[in-house]
Every structure is written in C-alpha cells, then in structure tokens.
mmCIF file of C-alpha atoms in Angstrom:
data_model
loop_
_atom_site.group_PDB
_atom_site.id
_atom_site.type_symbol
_atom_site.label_atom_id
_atom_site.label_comp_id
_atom_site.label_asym_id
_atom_site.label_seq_id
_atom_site.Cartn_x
_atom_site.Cartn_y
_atom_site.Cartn_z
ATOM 1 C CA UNK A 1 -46.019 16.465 -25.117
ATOM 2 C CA UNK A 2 -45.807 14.664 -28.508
ATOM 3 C CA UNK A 3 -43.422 11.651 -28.692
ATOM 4 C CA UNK A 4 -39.657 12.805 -28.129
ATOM 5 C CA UNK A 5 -38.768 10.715 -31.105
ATOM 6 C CA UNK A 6 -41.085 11.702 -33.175
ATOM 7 C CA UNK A 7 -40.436 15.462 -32.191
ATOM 8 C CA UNK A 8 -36.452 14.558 -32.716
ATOM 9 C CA UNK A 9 -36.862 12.554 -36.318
ATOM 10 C CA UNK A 10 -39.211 16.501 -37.210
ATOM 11 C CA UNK A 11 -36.194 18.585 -36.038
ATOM 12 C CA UNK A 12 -33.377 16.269 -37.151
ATOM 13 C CA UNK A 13 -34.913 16.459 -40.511
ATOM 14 C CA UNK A 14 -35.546 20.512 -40.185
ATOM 15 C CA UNK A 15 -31.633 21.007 -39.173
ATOM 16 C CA UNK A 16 -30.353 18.759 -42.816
ATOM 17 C CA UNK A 17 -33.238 20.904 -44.543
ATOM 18 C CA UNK A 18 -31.988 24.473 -42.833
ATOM 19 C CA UNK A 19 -28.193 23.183 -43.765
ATOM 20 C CA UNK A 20 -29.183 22.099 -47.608
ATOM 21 C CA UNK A 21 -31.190 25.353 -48.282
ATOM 22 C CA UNK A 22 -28.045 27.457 -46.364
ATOM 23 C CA UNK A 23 -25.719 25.601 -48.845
ATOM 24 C CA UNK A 24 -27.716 25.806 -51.920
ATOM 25 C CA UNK A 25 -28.355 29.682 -50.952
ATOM 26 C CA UNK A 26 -24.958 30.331 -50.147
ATOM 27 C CA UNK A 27 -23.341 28.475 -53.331
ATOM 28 C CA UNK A 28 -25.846 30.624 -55.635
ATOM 29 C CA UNK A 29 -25.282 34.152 -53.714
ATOM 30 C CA UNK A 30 -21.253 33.524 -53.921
ATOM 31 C CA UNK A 31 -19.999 30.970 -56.394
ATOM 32 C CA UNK A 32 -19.209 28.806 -53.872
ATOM 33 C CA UNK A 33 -15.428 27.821 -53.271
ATOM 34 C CA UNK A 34 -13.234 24.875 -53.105
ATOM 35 C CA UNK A 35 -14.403 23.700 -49.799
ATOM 36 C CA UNK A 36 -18.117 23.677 -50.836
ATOM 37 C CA UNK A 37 -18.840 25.989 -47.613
ATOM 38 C CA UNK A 38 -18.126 28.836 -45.852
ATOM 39 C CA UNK A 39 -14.592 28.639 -44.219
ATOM 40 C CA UNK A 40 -15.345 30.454 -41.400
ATOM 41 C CA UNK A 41 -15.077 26.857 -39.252
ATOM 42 C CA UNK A 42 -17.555 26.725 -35.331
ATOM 43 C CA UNK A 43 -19.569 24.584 -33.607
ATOM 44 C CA UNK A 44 -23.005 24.957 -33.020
ATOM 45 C CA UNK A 45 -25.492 23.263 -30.937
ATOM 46 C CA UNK A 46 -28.915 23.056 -29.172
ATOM 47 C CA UNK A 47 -29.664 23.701 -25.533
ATOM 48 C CA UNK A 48 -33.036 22.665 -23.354
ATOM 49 C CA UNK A 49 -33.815 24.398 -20.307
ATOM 50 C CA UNK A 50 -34.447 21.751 -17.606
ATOM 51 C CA UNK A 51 -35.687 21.830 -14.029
ATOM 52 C CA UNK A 52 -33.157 19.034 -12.984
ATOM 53 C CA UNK A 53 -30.977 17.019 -14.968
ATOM 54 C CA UNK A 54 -32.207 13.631 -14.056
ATOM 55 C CA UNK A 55 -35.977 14.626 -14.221
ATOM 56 C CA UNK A 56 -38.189 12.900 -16.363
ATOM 57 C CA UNK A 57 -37.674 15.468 -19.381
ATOM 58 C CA UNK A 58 -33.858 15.572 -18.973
ATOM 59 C CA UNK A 59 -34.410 11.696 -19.551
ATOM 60 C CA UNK A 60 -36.390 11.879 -22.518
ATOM 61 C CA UNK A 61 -33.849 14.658 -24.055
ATOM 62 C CA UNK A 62 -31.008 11.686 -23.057
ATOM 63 C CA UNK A 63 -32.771 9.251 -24.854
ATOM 64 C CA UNK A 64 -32.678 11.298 -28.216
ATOM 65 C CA UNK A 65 -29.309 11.954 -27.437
ATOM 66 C CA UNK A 66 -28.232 15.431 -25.915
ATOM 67 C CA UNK A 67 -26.329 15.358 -22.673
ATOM 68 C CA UNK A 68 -25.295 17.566 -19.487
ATOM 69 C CA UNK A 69 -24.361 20.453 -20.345
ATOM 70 C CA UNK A 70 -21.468 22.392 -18.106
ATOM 71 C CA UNK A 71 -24.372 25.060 -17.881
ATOM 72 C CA UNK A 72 -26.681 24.131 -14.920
ATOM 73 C CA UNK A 73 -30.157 23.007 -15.532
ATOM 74 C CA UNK A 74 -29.622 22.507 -19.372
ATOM 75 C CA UNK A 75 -29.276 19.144 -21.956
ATOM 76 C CA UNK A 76 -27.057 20.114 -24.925
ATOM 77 C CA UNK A 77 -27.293 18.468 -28.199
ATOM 78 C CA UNK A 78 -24.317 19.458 -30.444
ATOM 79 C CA UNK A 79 -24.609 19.725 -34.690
ATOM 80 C CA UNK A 80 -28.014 18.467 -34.804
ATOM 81 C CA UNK A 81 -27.864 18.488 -38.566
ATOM 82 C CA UNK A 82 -24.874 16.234 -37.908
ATOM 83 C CA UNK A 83 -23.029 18.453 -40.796
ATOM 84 C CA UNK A 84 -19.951 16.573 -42.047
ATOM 85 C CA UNK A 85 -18.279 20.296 -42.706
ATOM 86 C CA UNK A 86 -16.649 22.864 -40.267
ATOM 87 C CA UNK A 87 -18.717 25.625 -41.250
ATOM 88 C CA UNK A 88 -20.357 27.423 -38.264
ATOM 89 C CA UNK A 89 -22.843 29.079 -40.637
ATOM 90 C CA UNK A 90 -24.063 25.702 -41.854
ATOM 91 C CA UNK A 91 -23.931 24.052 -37.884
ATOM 92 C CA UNK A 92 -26.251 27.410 -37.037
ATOM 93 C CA UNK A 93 -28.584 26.591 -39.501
ATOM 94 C CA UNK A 94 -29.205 23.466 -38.474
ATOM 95 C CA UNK A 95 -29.031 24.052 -34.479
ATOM 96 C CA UNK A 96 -31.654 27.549 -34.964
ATOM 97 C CA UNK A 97 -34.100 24.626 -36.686
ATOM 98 C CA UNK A 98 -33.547 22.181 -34.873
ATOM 99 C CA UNK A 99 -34.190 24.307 -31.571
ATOM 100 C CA UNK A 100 -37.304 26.119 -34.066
ATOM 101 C CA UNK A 101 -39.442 22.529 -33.827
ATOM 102 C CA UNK A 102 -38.636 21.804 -30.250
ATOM 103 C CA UNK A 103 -40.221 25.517 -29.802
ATOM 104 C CA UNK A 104 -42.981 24.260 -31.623
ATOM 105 C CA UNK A 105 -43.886 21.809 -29.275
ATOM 106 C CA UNK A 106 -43.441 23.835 -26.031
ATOM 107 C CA UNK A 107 -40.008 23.148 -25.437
ATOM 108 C CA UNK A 108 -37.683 25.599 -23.997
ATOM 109 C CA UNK A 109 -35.107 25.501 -26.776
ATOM 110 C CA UNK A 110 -32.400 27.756 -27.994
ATOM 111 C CA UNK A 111 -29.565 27.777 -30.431
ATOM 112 C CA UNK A 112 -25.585 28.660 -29.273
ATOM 113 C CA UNK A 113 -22.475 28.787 -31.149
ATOM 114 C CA UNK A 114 -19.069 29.613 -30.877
ATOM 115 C CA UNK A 115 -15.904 30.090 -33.839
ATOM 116 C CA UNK A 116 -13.395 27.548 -33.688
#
C-alpha cells in the first residue's frame, strides 16, 4: 500500500474538490440562496472495513485521523472535506471522494450519511 499520508493529503484534496464543484454546480443549477448551500443540514462521513481495530491498518487509518466506529470492525472518519457548512449534500460529496481514492488504492472504503 502507498503511504497513508500521501493516500489521505489525495483524498482530503478530492473531498474540498467534490464539495467546490457540488457548490459551484449547485449555485449555477439554482441561484443559490442566502446560506450559500443547500439547507437540507446532515453529516456525512467515511468508513474502512478493518479486520481488528488495533491491527496494523486500523493504526495507520488512526494516524490520519478516523477513529472507532460504534460499528464493529470499522475506522470512521467524519466530513473529510472538513466543510464549514451543514449541508449534507456538500458533506456527501466530499465523504463519496474521499472514500473514491481510498478505493483506488485497495482500500475497503465506503461513504454513509444521515439528516440532521
């Protein structure tokens, strides 16, 4: 496996791309509103299948910042894209490409959200 910070700086960068497109998108399709986002306010976040939670990959995953999830067997990274809004469209933007690189490098990765 590549470096888990260099695979983390790739996807961190992906998610703040996926958000800015998603915004710029969004603002052109609609008008935008006051808020500069969608209203519709969520969380969103990444989640890494792991054998254990204190194995070596669970480790590296810790390192870079995701934690335990309450799931078993699974490190959980919330807002990636580290999106200063409450918009879950914009957090799922960033989470799907931030999980989309980890993919790209072998790693069990998928994206889950939930409304606020």
């Amino acid at each position: 496996m590549q470096n888990i910070i260099d695979i983390h700086t790739e996807a961190t960068q992906a998610a703040k791309n996926a958000v800015g497109k998603f915004l710029a998108e969004w603002t052109e399709r609609t008008g935008g509103n006051q808020y500069g986002e969608p209203v519709y306010c969520g969380f969103a976040w990444v989640d890494v299948a792991v054998t254990r939670t204190n194995d070596a990959t669970a480790k590296a995953l810790a390192s870079i910042g995701f934690r335990k999830s309450h799931r078993a067997k699974t490190m959980t990274l919330w807002d990636p894209a580290k999106h200063a809004g409450q918009s879950m469209d914009c957090k799922e933007a960033g989470a799907q490409a931030y999980a989309a690189v980890l993919q790209k490098y072998g790693i069990r990765a998928s994206m889950g959200s939930r409304a606020d």
